[in-house]
Amino acid sequence: MINISDNNKRIAKNTLLLYGRMAIMLVVGLFTSRVVLAALGIRDYGIYNVVGGVVSLFAVLTGAMSITTSRFLTYTLGEGDKRKLSVTFSTSVNVHILLGVGIAVLMEVLGVWFLNTHLNVPKERMWAANWVLQFSILTFVINLINVPYTSIIISHERMNIYAYLSLFDVFVKLGIVYALYVTPYDRLITYSIFLCASNLLVQILYYVYCKRSFEECTYHFIVDKPLLKEMFEFIGWTFWGNAAVTAKDQGVTILLNIFFGTTVNAAQGVATQVNGVVNRFIQNFMTAVDPQITKFYSMNDRDNMYKLIFRSAKFSAFLMLVLISPILMHVNSILGVWLVEVPEHAANFVCLVLIYSLIECMLNPLITALLASSKIKAYEILITITYSLNILSIYLLFKIGSFPEMAIILNIVFKLIVLGILSNQCKRNFSFPAQKYFKKVVGIAALISCLSIVMIVVYKNVVTKTTIPSFIVSCILMEMILLSFMYIFGMESNERIFIKNIINNKILKRK
């Protein structure tokens, strides 16, 4: 039986490890991308991205396979059947090898043809672009085969190892940047070779660690037909759902371009970048939580699973509010300092996209639970229909002359519909208390969000000019008031006692 207190401590520890990993990767990544651009030059950097983009078209499939592998390994781990876990791991490796080889063959035929006949690459650099394509395909296959190894580490909640190997990968790529300046050979080809080699090296480290640490990671060529059939069916429906989400996102971008031009696309791009940074915090938190939700489901421990879903969804929303409230309050000032030229509509897009993500973070624990049940067919069909209506609604409103922000407003409305569909599916499949969830999680998050919006509106009406002191003071006051609201309105009595004990034991005793 899982110890709940130890579970909570493990979640907190793993979350902090992943936050540290993210912070370092973010700083090094920003520096690396800047220096790589300088080393390769604009033309070769563009070639690398466009050729790599051809291969990344299969990222939707990779995402579906990663979700499937994590679900099956974590579920089996929760059951405690070591033999079944070993079979599941080996079957997962077989599936990834099979699909990796299939995708490689497909890319060798279609990718090479598309590159040489349709992509706009200077003739004198076409030979280099073909080398980039070959090493990009190889890198993709290496990363694909590595999925079962990263998944088993996350399933075992060894986030320290996951963080260390990720950081090793980042610093190896930093070394590659230096190598670009000293190599006497073609920098674009050298960069592709070194990236492929670094991914292979990291894959070997994952393999060695997993083989030494987990007995189920001794690979056997096993063909478990029932499991194989179940995994491919799961991959198919997950791929369907991921494709629907990707089509919706790309459809919004295309519609904005058709009706309003590239300036609005630039505003959308700025909003996406800001949202991406904020969302990484939530994703790291959920990476630490997801394995335990799946394990509780596999152990048929519904009560603890419900409690974890409620708390993780609520605290994800709280964390998101803490992160986005200062941005919403000072969005114009932040964009003005960050960007040389702020695209029109950028501030509105940033605010709306962050609100969209606030809703989305409350879906994540429910999605994990539904995936654990493996009963996802109806949900994937329903969200495909919903997102299709989402795109159709945006098109019709743009056709009659609506403003660009309406696209994100409709995304928010349809995301709330998806939340209703998801909670209803969870209720149907494993008696999830959906009504209580809306009251205890969604309702509380909505209340605190409204209170924070009121504070932001009042501040903007009172303070007309932002200075550095007013920026710092207003952010501190905003966070203090927001945390007070969360403590008073958003926490249950046992959660307040837990916070008080931390303050008494960890802070006041040191004084």
PDB file of C-alpha atoms in Angstrom, residues 207-443:
ATOM      1  CA  TYR A 207      20.135   2.362 -21.477  1.00  0.00           C
ATOM      2  CA  VAL A 208      23.012   1.666 -19.052  1.00  0.00           C
ATOM      3  CA  TYR A 209      21.222   3.271 -16.087  1.00  0.00           C
ATOM      4  CA  CYS A 210      17.917   1.485 -16.733  1.00  0.00           C
ATOM      5  CA  LYS A 211      19.569  -1.896 -17.248  1.00  0.00           C
ATOM      6  CA  ARG A 212      21.513  -1.558 -13.976  1.00  0.00           C
ATOM      7  CA  SER A 213      18.660  -0.112 -11.901  1.00  0.00           C
ATOM      8  CA  PHE A 214      15.505  -1.866 -13.103  1.00  0.00           C
ATOM      9  CA  GLU A 215      15.351  -5.616 -13.647  1.00  0.00           C
ATOM     10  CA  GLU A 216      12.468  -5.274 -16.118  1.00  0.00           C
ATOM     11  CA  CYS A 217      14.783  -3.378 -18.498  1.00  0.00           C
ATOM     12  CA  THR A 218      16.607  -6.494 -19.616  1.00  0.00           C
ATOM     13  CA  TYR A 219      15.389  -6.618 -23.203  1.00  0.00           C
ATOM     14  CA  HIS A 220      13.876  -9.794 -24.647  1.00  0.00           C
ATOM     15  CA  PHE A 221      12.370 -10.210 -28.077  1.00  0.00           C
ATOM     16  CA  ILE A 222       8.809 -10.876 -26.995  1.00  0.00           C
ATOM     17  CA  VAL A 223       5.696 -10.770 -29.141  1.00  0.00           C
ATOM     18  CA  ASP A 224       2.753 -10.549 -26.751  1.00  0.00           C
ATOM     19  CA  LYS A 225      -0.046 -10.285 -29.318  1.00  0.00           C
ATOM     20  CA  PRO A 226      -2.865  -9.211 -26.956  1.00  0.00           C
ATOM     21  CA  LEU A 227      -0.652  -6.508 -25.380  1.00  0.00           C
ATOM     22  CA  LEU A 228       0.647  -5.464 -28.800  1.00  0.00           C
ATOM     23  CA  LYS A 229      -2.907  -5.109 -30.101  1.00  0.00           C
ATOM     24  CA  GLU A 230      -3.956  -3.113 -27.014  1.00  0.00           C
ATOM     25  CA  MET A 231      -0.948  -0.784 -27.311  1.00  0.00           C
ATOM     26  CA  PHE A 232      -1.465  -0.113 -31.031  1.00  0.00           C
ATOM     27  CA  GLU A 233      -5.162   0.594 -30.453  1.00  0.00           C
ATOM     28  CA  PHE A 234      -4.238   2.999 -27.655  1.00  0.00           C
ATOM     29  CA  ILE A 235      -1.589   4.667 -29.843  1.00  0.00           C
ATOM     30  CA  GLY A 236      -4.156   5.045 -32.629  1.00  0.00           C
ATOM     31  CA  TRP A 237      -6.753   6.839 -30.510  1.00  0.00           C
ATOM     32  CA  THR A 238      -4.131   8.976 -28.742  1.00  0.00           C
ATOM     33  CA  PHE A 239      -2.667   9.931 -32.123  1.00  0.00           C
ATOM     34  CA  TRP A 240      -6.161  10.833 -33.320  1.00  0.00           C
ATOM     35  CA  GLY A 241      -6.653  13.166 -30.346  1.00  0.00           C
ATOM     36  CA  ASN A 242      -3.194  14.732 -30.655  1.00  0.00           C
ATOM     37  CA  ALA A 243      -3.744  15.279 -34.369  1.00  0.00           C
ATOM     38  CA  ALA A 244      -7.080  17.002 -33.645  1.00  0.00           C
ATOM     39  CA  VAL A 245      -5.395  19.393 -31.195  1.00  0.00           C
ATOM     40  CA  THR A 246      -2.539  20.102 -33.627  1.00  0.00           C
ATOM     41  CA  ALA A 247      -4.995  20.677 -36.502  1.00  0.00           C
ATOM     42  CA  LYS A 248      -6.975  23.094 -34.324  1.00  0.00           C
ATOM     43  CA  ASP A 249      -3.858  25.072 -33.332  1.00  0.00           C
ATOM     44  CA  GLN A 250      -2.507  25.220 -36.873  1.00  0.00           C
ATOM     45  CA  GLY A 251      -5.973  26.008 -38.211  1.00  0.00           C
ATOM     46  CA  VAL A 252      -6.209  29.081 -35.963  1.00  0.00           C
ATOM     47  CA  THR A 253      -2.801  30.253 -37.210  1.00  0.00           C
ATOM     48  CA  ILE A 254      -3.822  29.818 -40.850  1.00  0.00           C
ATOM     49  CA  LEU A 255      -7.182  31.592 -40.369  1.00  0.00           C
ATOM     50  CA  LEU A 256      -5.481  34.522 -38.623  1.00  0.00           C
ATOM     51  CA  ASN A 257      -3.064  34.743 -41.541  1.00  0.00           C
ATOM     52  CA  ILE A 258      -5.798  34.608 -44.189  1.00  0.00           C
ATOM     53  CA  PHE A 259      -8.025  37.238 -42.593  1.00  0.00           C
ATOM     54  CA  PHE A 260      -5.530  39.566 -40.871  1.00  0.00           C
ATOM     55  CA  GLY A 261      -2.036  38.927 -42.260  1.00  0.00           C
ATOM     56  CA  THR A 262       1.385  38.243 -40.811  1.00  0.00           C
ATOM     57  CA  THR A 263       1.291  41.065 -38.239  1.00  0.00           C
ATOM     58  CA  VAL A 264      -1.383  39.237 -36.246  1.00  0.00           C
ATOM     59  CA  ASN A 265       0.579  35.991 -36.693  1.00  0.00           C
ATOM     60  CA  ALA A 266       3.527  37.787 -35.086  1.00  0.00           C
ATOM     61  CA  ALA A 267       1.298  38.789 -32.142  1.00  0.00           C
ATOM     62  CA  GLN A 268       0.155  35.192 -31.823  1.00  0.00           C
ATOM     63  CA  GLY A 269       3.789  34.008 -31.926  1.00  0.00           C
ATOM     64  CA  VAL A 270       4.739  36.348 -29.077  1.00  0.00           C
ATOM     65  CA  ALA A 271       1.808  35.062 -27.002  1.00  0.00           C
ATOM     66  CA  THR A 272       2.822  31.458 -27.723  1.00  0.00           C
ATOM     67  CA  GLN A 273       6.387  32.114 -26.528  1.00  0.00           C
ATOM     68  CA  VAL A 274       5.238  33.719 -23.259  1.00  0.00           C
ATOM     69  CA  ASN A 275       2.730  30.935 -22.696  1.00  0.00           C
ATOM     70  CA  GLY A 276       5.360  28.277 -23.401  1.00  0.00           C
ATOM     71  CA  VAL A 277       7.640  29.537 -20.626  1.00  0.00           C
ATOM     72  CA  VAL A 278       4.774  29.708 -18.098  1.00  0.00           C
ATOM     73  CA  ASN A 279       3.416  26.278 -19.085  1.00  0.00           C
ATOM     74  CA  ARG A 280       6.735  24.571 -18.399  1.00  0.00           C
ATOM     75  CA  PHE A 281       6.213  25.138 -14.686  1.00  0.00           C
ATOM     76  CA  ILE A 282       2.847  23.365 -14.789  1.00  0.00           C
ATOM     77  CA  GLN A 283       4.171  20.549 -16.988  1.00  0.00           C
ATOM     78  CA  ASN A 284       6.995  19.856 -14.539  1.00  0.00           C
ATOM     79  CA  PHE A 285       4.535  19.715 -11.654  1.00  0.00           C
ATOM     80  CA  MET A 286       2.310  17.274 -13.552  1.00  0.00           C
ATOM     81  CA  THR A 287       5.293  15.133 -14.575  1.00  0.00           C
ATOM     82  CA  ALA A 288       5.867  14.543 -10.862  1.00  0.00           C
ATOM     83  CA  VAL A 289       2.159  13.824 -10.197  1.00  0.00           C
ATOM     84  CA  ASP A 290       1.083  11.760 -13.238  1.00  0.00           C
ATOM     85  CA  PRO A 291       2.762   8.430 -12.281  1.00  0.00           C
ATOM     86  CA  GLN A 292       0.992   8.358  -8.926  1.00  0.00           C
ATOM     87  CA  ILE A 293      -2.456   8.989 -10.435  1.00  0.00           C
ATOM     88  CA  THR A 294      -1.911   6.043 -12.800  1.00  0.00           C
ATOM     89  CA  LYS A 295      -0.592   3.814 -10.000  1.00  0.00           C
ATOM     90  CA  PHE A 296      -3.590   4.589  -7.778  1.00  0.00           C
ATOM     91  CA  TYR A 297      -5.896   3.637 -10.661  1.00  0.00           C
ATOM     92  CA  SER A 298      -4.076   0.345 -11.312  1.00  0.00           C
ATOM     93  CA  MET A 299      -4.294  -0.487  -7.566  1.00  0.00           C
ATOM     94  CA  ASN A 300      -8.039   0.306  -7.630  1.00  0.00           C
ATOM     95  CA  ASP A 301      -7.440   2.940  -4.922  1.00  0.00           C
ATOM     96  CA  ARG A 302     -10.075   5.364  -6.169  1.00  0.00           C
ATOM     97  CA  ASP A 303     -10.307   7.532  -3.033  1.00  0.00           C
ATOM     98  CA  ASN A 304      -6.626   8.484  -3.051  1.00  0.00           C
ATOM     99  CA  MET A 305      -6.697   8.932  -6.818  1.00  0.00           C
ATOM    100  CA  TYR A 306      -9.612  11.369  -6.543  1.00  0.00           C
ATOM    101  CA  LYS A 307      -7.869  13.296  -3.761  1.00  0.00           C
ATOM    102  CA  LEU A 308      -4.684  13.557  -5.831  1.00  0.00           C
ATOM    103  CA  ILE A 309      -6.631  14.692  -8.923  1.00  0.00           C
ATOM    104  CA  PHE A 310      -8.435  17.361  -6.915  1.00  0.00           C
ATOM    105  CA  ARG A 311      -5.301  18.672  -5.229  1.00  0.00           C
ATOM    106  CA  SER A 312      -3.052  18.571  -8.295  1.00  0.00           C
ATOM    107  CA  ALA A 313      -5.682  20.347 -10.444  1.00  0.00           C
ATOM    108  CA  LYS A 314      -6.339  22.972  -7.775  1.00  0.00           C
ATOM    109  CA  PHE A 315      -2.689  23.666  -7.022  1.00  0.00           C
ATOM    110  CA  SER A 316      -1.846  23.698 -10.738  1.00  0.00           C
ATOM    111  CA  ALA A 317      -4.441  26.456 -11.124  1.00  0.00           C
ATOM    112  CA  PHE A 318      -3.039  28.288  -8.078  1.00  0.00           C
ATOM    113  CA  LEU A 319       0.511  28.044  -9.445  1.00  0.00           C
ATOM    114  CA  MET A 320      -0.645  29.291 -12.831  1.00  0.00           C
ATOM    115  CA  LEU A 321      -2.431  32.260 -11.217  1.00  0.00           C
ATOM    116  CA  VAL A 322       0.696  33.165  -9.247  1.00  0.00           C
ATOM    117  CA  LEU A 323       2.748  33.077 -12.460  1.00  0.00           C
ATOM    118  CA  ILE A 324       0.366  34.905 -14.790  1.00  0.00           C
ATOM    119  CA  SER A 325      -1.105  37.613 -12.522  1.00  0.00           C
ATOM    120  CA  PRO A 326       1.982  39.904 -12.669  1.00  0.00           C
ATOM    121  CA  ILE A 327       2.144  39.362 -16.447  1.00  0.00           C
ATOM    122  CA  LEU A 328      -1.529  40.287 -16.866  1.00  0.00           C
ATOM    123  CA  MET A 329      -1.013  43.354 -14.666  1.00  0.00           C
ATOM    124  CA  HIS A 330       2.050  44.643 -16.548  1.00  0.00           C
ATOM    125  CA  VAL A 331       1.721  42.999 -19.965  1.00  0.00           C
ATOM    126  CA  ASN A 332       2.367  46.197 -21.948  1.00  0.00           C
ATOM    127  CA  SER A 333       5.425  47.133 -19.898  1.00  0.00           C
ATOM    128  CA  ILE A 334       6.890  43.613 -20.097  1.00  0.00           C
ATOM    129  CA  LEU A 335       6.409  43.402 -23.862  1.00  0.00           C
ATOM    130  CA  GLY A 336       7.839  46.906 -24.291  1.00  0.00           C
ATOM    131  CA  VAL A 337      11.045  45.980 -22.451  1.00  0.00           C
ATOM    132  CA  TRP A 338      11.362  42.511 -24.019  1.00  0.00           C
ATOM    133  CA  LEU A 339      10.650  43.366 -27.669  1.00  0.00           C
ATOM    134  CA  VAL A 340      12.179  46.024 -29.888  1.00  0.00           C
ATOM    135  CA  GLU A 341       8.853  46.421 -31.673  1.00  0.00           C
ATOM    136  CA  VAL A 342       5.629  45.131 -30.107  1.00  0.00           C
ATOM    137  CA  PRO A 343       3.189  43.728 -32.708  1.00  0.00           C
ATOM    138  CA  GLU A 344      -0.346  45.103 -32.653  1.00  0.00           C
ATOM    139  CA  HIS A 345      -2.752  42.867 -30.658  1.00  0.00           C
ATOM    140  CA  ALA A 346       0.201  41.157 -28.879  1.00  0.00           C
ATOM    141  CA  ALA A 347      -0.832  42.295 -25.368  1.00  0.00           C
ATOM    142  CA  ASN A 348      -4.415  41.084 -25.821  1.00  0.00           C
ATOM    143  CA  PHE A 349      -3.238  37.767 -27.273  1.00  0.00           C
ATOM    144  CA  VAL A 350      -0.855  37.183 -24.363  1.00  0.00           C
ATOM    145  CA  CYS A 351      -3.594  37.811 -21.781  1.00  0.00           C
ATOM    146  CA  LEU A 352      -6.148  35.591 -23.518  1.00  0.00           C
ATOM    147  CA  VAL A 353      -3.710  32.737 -24.176  1.00  0.00           C
ATOM    148  CA  LEU A 354      -2.651  32.732 -20.501  1.00  0.00           C
ATOM    149  CA  ILE A 355      -6.304  32.526 -19.420  1.00  0.00           C
ATOM    150  CA  TYR A 356      -6.717  29.614 -21.871  1.00  0.00           C
ATOM    151  CA  SER A 357      -3.769  27.848 -20.207  1.00  0.00           C
ATOM    152  CA  LEU A 358      -5.275  28.449 -16.762  1.00  0.00           C
ATOM    153  CA  ILE A 359      -8.282  26.385 -17.835  1.00  0.00           C
ATOM    154  CA  GLU A 360      -6.115  23.783 -19.563  1.00  0.00           C
ATOM    155  CA  CYS A 361      -4.026  23.090 -16.447  1.00  0.00           C
ATOM    156  CA  MET A 362      -7.183  21.903 -14.654  1.00  0.00           C
ATOM    157  CA  LEU A 363      -7.743  19.288 -17.386  1.00  0.00           C
ATOM    158  CA  ASN A 364      -4.333  17.612 -17.104  1.00  0.00           C
ATOM    159  CA  PRO A 365      -4.962  15.400 -14.026  1.00  0.00           C
ATOM    160  CA  LEU A 366      -8.299  14.274 -15.478  1.00  0.00           C
ATOM    161  CA  ILE A 367      -6.631  13.353 -18.775  1.00  0.00           C
ATOM    162  CA  THR A 368      -4.036  11.284 -16.889  1.00  0.00           C
ATOM    163  CA  ALA A 369      -6.794   9.420 -15.026  1.00  0.00           C
ATOM    164  CA  LEU A 370      -8.776   8.788 -18.220  1.00  0.00           C
ATOM    165  CA  LEU A 371      -5.642   7.499 -19.961  1.00  0.00           C
ATOM    166  CA  ALA A 372      -5.030   5.194 -16.993  1.00  0.00           C
ATOM    167  CA  SER A 373      -8.485   3.693 -17.551  1.00  0.00           C
ATOM    168  CA  SER A 374      -7.592   3.158 -21.257  1.00  0.00           C
ATOM    169  CA  LYS A 375     -11.227   3.990 -22.143  1.00  0.00           C
ATOM    170  CA  ILE A 376     -10.374   6.902 -24.415  1.00  0.00           C
ATOM    171  CA  LYS A 377     -12.173   6.147 -27.700  1.00  0.00           C
ATOM    172  CA  ALA A 378     -15.341   8.164 -26.964  1.00  0.00           C
ATOM    173  CA  TYR A 379     -13.349  11.089 -25.539  1.00  0.00           C
ATOM    174  CA  GLU A 380     -11.027  11.309 -28.560  1.00  0.00           C
ATOM    175  CA  ILE A 381     -13.993  11.259 -30.964  1.00  0.00           C
ATOM    176  CA  LEU A 382     -15.857  13.921 -28.964  1.00  0.00           C
ATOM    177  CA  ILE A 383     -12.892  16.317 -28.749  1.00  0.00           C
ATOM    178  CA  THR A 384     -12.267  15.895 -32.492  1.00  0.00           C
ATOM    179  CA  ILE A 385     -15.848  17.007 -33.147  1.00  0.00           C
ATOM    180  CA  THR A 386     -15.525  19.828 -30.599  1.00  0.00           C
ATOM    181  CA  TYR A 387     -12.281  21.203 -32.055  1.00  0.00           C
ATOM    182  CA  SER A 388     -13.714  20.960 -35.584  1.00  0.00           C
ATOM    183  CA  LEU A 389     -16.649  23.111 -34.445  1.00  0.00           C
ATOM    184  CA  ASN A 390     -14.130  25.429 -32.779  1.00  0.00           C
ATOM    185  CA  ILE A 391     -12.343  26.074 -36.085  1.00  0.00           C
ATOM    186  CA  LEU A 392     -15.616  26.367 -37.998  1.00  0.00           C
ATOM    187  CA  SER A 393     -16.945  28.954 -35.502  1.00  0.00           C
ATOM    188  CA  ILE A 394     -13.769  31.044 -35.812  1.00  0.00           C
ATOM    189  CA  TYR A 395     -13.991  30.953 -39.614  1.00  0.00           C
ATOM    190  CA  LEU A 396     -17.647  32.040 -39.634  1.00  0.00           C
ATOM    191  CA  LEU A 397     -17.050  34.917 -37.201  1.00  0.00           C
ATOM    192  CA  PHE A 398     -13.999  36.107 -39.138  1.00  0.00           C
ATOM    193  CA  LYS A 399     -16.060  35.893 -42.323  1.00  0.00           C
ATOM    194  CA  ILE A 400     -18.611  38.356 -40.932  1.00  0.00           C
ATOM    195  CA  GLY A 401     -15.894  40.773 -39.783  1.00  0.00           C
ATOM    196  CA  SER A 402     -14.995  39.820 -36.211  1.00  0.00           C
ATOM    197  CA  PHE A 403     -11.732  40.980 -34.560  1.00  0.00           C
ATOM    198  CA  PRO A 404      -8.587  38.746 -34.246  1.00  0.00           C
ATOM    199  CA  GLU A 405      -8.894  38.193 -30.483  1.00  0.00           C
ATOM    200  CA  MET A 406     -12.171  36.367 -31.085  1.00  0.00           C
ATOM    201  CA  ALA A 407     -10.144  33.289 -32.122  1.00  0.00           C
ATOM    202  CA  ILE A 408      -8.645  32.945 -28.643  1.00  0.00           C
ATOM    203  CA  ILE A 409     -11.938  33.835 -26.932  1.00  0.00           C
ATOM    204  CA  LEU A 410     -13.621  30.979 -28.821  1.00  0.00           C
ATOM    205  CA  ASN A 411     -10.701  28.687 -27.931  1.00  0.00           C
ATOM    206  CA  ILE A 412     -11.413  29.471 -24.257  1.00  0.00           C
ATOM    207  CA  VAL A 413     -15.138  28.753 -24.671  1.00  0.00           C
ATOM    208  CA  PHE A 414     -14.507  25.438 -26.412  1.00  0.00           C
ATOM    209  CA  LYS A 415     -11.823  24.474 -23.879  1.00  0.00           C
ATOM    210  CA  LEU A 416     -14.494  24.825 -21.162  1.00  0.00           C
ATOM    211  CA  ILE A 417     -16.712  22.523 -23.250  1.00  0.00           C
ATOM    212  CA  VAL A 418     -13.817  20.017 -23.444  1.00  0.00           C
ATOM    213  CA  LEU A 419     -13.479  20.236 -19.642  1.00  0.00           C
ATOM    214  CA  GLY A 420     -17.167  19.304 -19.347  1.00  0.00           C
ATOM    215  CA  ILE A 421     -16.756  16.409 -21.817  1.00  0.00           C
ATOM    216  CA  LEU A 422     -13.662  15.124 -20.024  1.00  0.00           C
ATOM    217  CA  SER A 423     -15.172  15.233 -16.537  1.00  0.00           C
ATOM    218  CA  ASN A 424     -18.302  13.479 -17.846  1.00  0.00           C
ATOM    219  CA  GLN A 425     -16.197  10.721 -19.453  1.00  0.00           C
ATOM    220  CA  CYS A 426     -14.318  10.229 -16.174  1.00  0.00           C
ATOM    221  CA  LYS A 427     -17.646  10.004 -14.357  1.00  0.00           C
ATOM    222  CA  ARG A 428     -18.951   7.386 -16.821  1.00  0.00           C
ATOM    223  CA  ASN A 429     -15.757   5.289 -16.846  1.00  0.00           C
ATOM    224  CA  PHE A 430     -14.780   5.184 -13.163  1.00  0.00           C
ATOM    225  CA  SER A 431     -17.463   7.036 -11.182  1.00  0.00           C
ATOM    226  CA  PHE A 432     -15.452  10.223 -10.856  1.00  0.00           C
ATOM    227  CA  PRO A 433     -17.263  12.840  -8.693  1.00  0.00           C
ATOM    228  CA  ALA A 434     -17.523  15.434 -11.466  1.00  0.00           C
ATOM    229  CA  GLN A 435     -19.999  17.691  -9.664  1.00  0.00           C
ATOM    230  CA  LYS A 436     -17.741  17.895  -6.618  1.00  0.00           C
ATOM    231  CA  TYR A 437     -14.771  18.586  -8.895  1.00  0.00           C
ATOM    232  CA  PHE A 438     -16.480  21.609 -10.447  1.00  0.00           C
ATOM    233  CA  LYS A 439     -17.408  22.903  -7.011  1.00  0.00           C
ATOM    234  CA  LYS A 440     -14.109  22.265  -5.196  1.00  0.00           C
ATOM    235  CA  VAL A 441     -11.637  22.930  -8.040  1.00  0.00           C
ATOM    236  CA  VAL A 442     -13.127  24.818 -10.989  1.00  0.00           C
ATOM    237  CA  GLY A 443     -15.406  26.971  -8.819  1.00  0.00           C
TER     238      GLY A 443
END
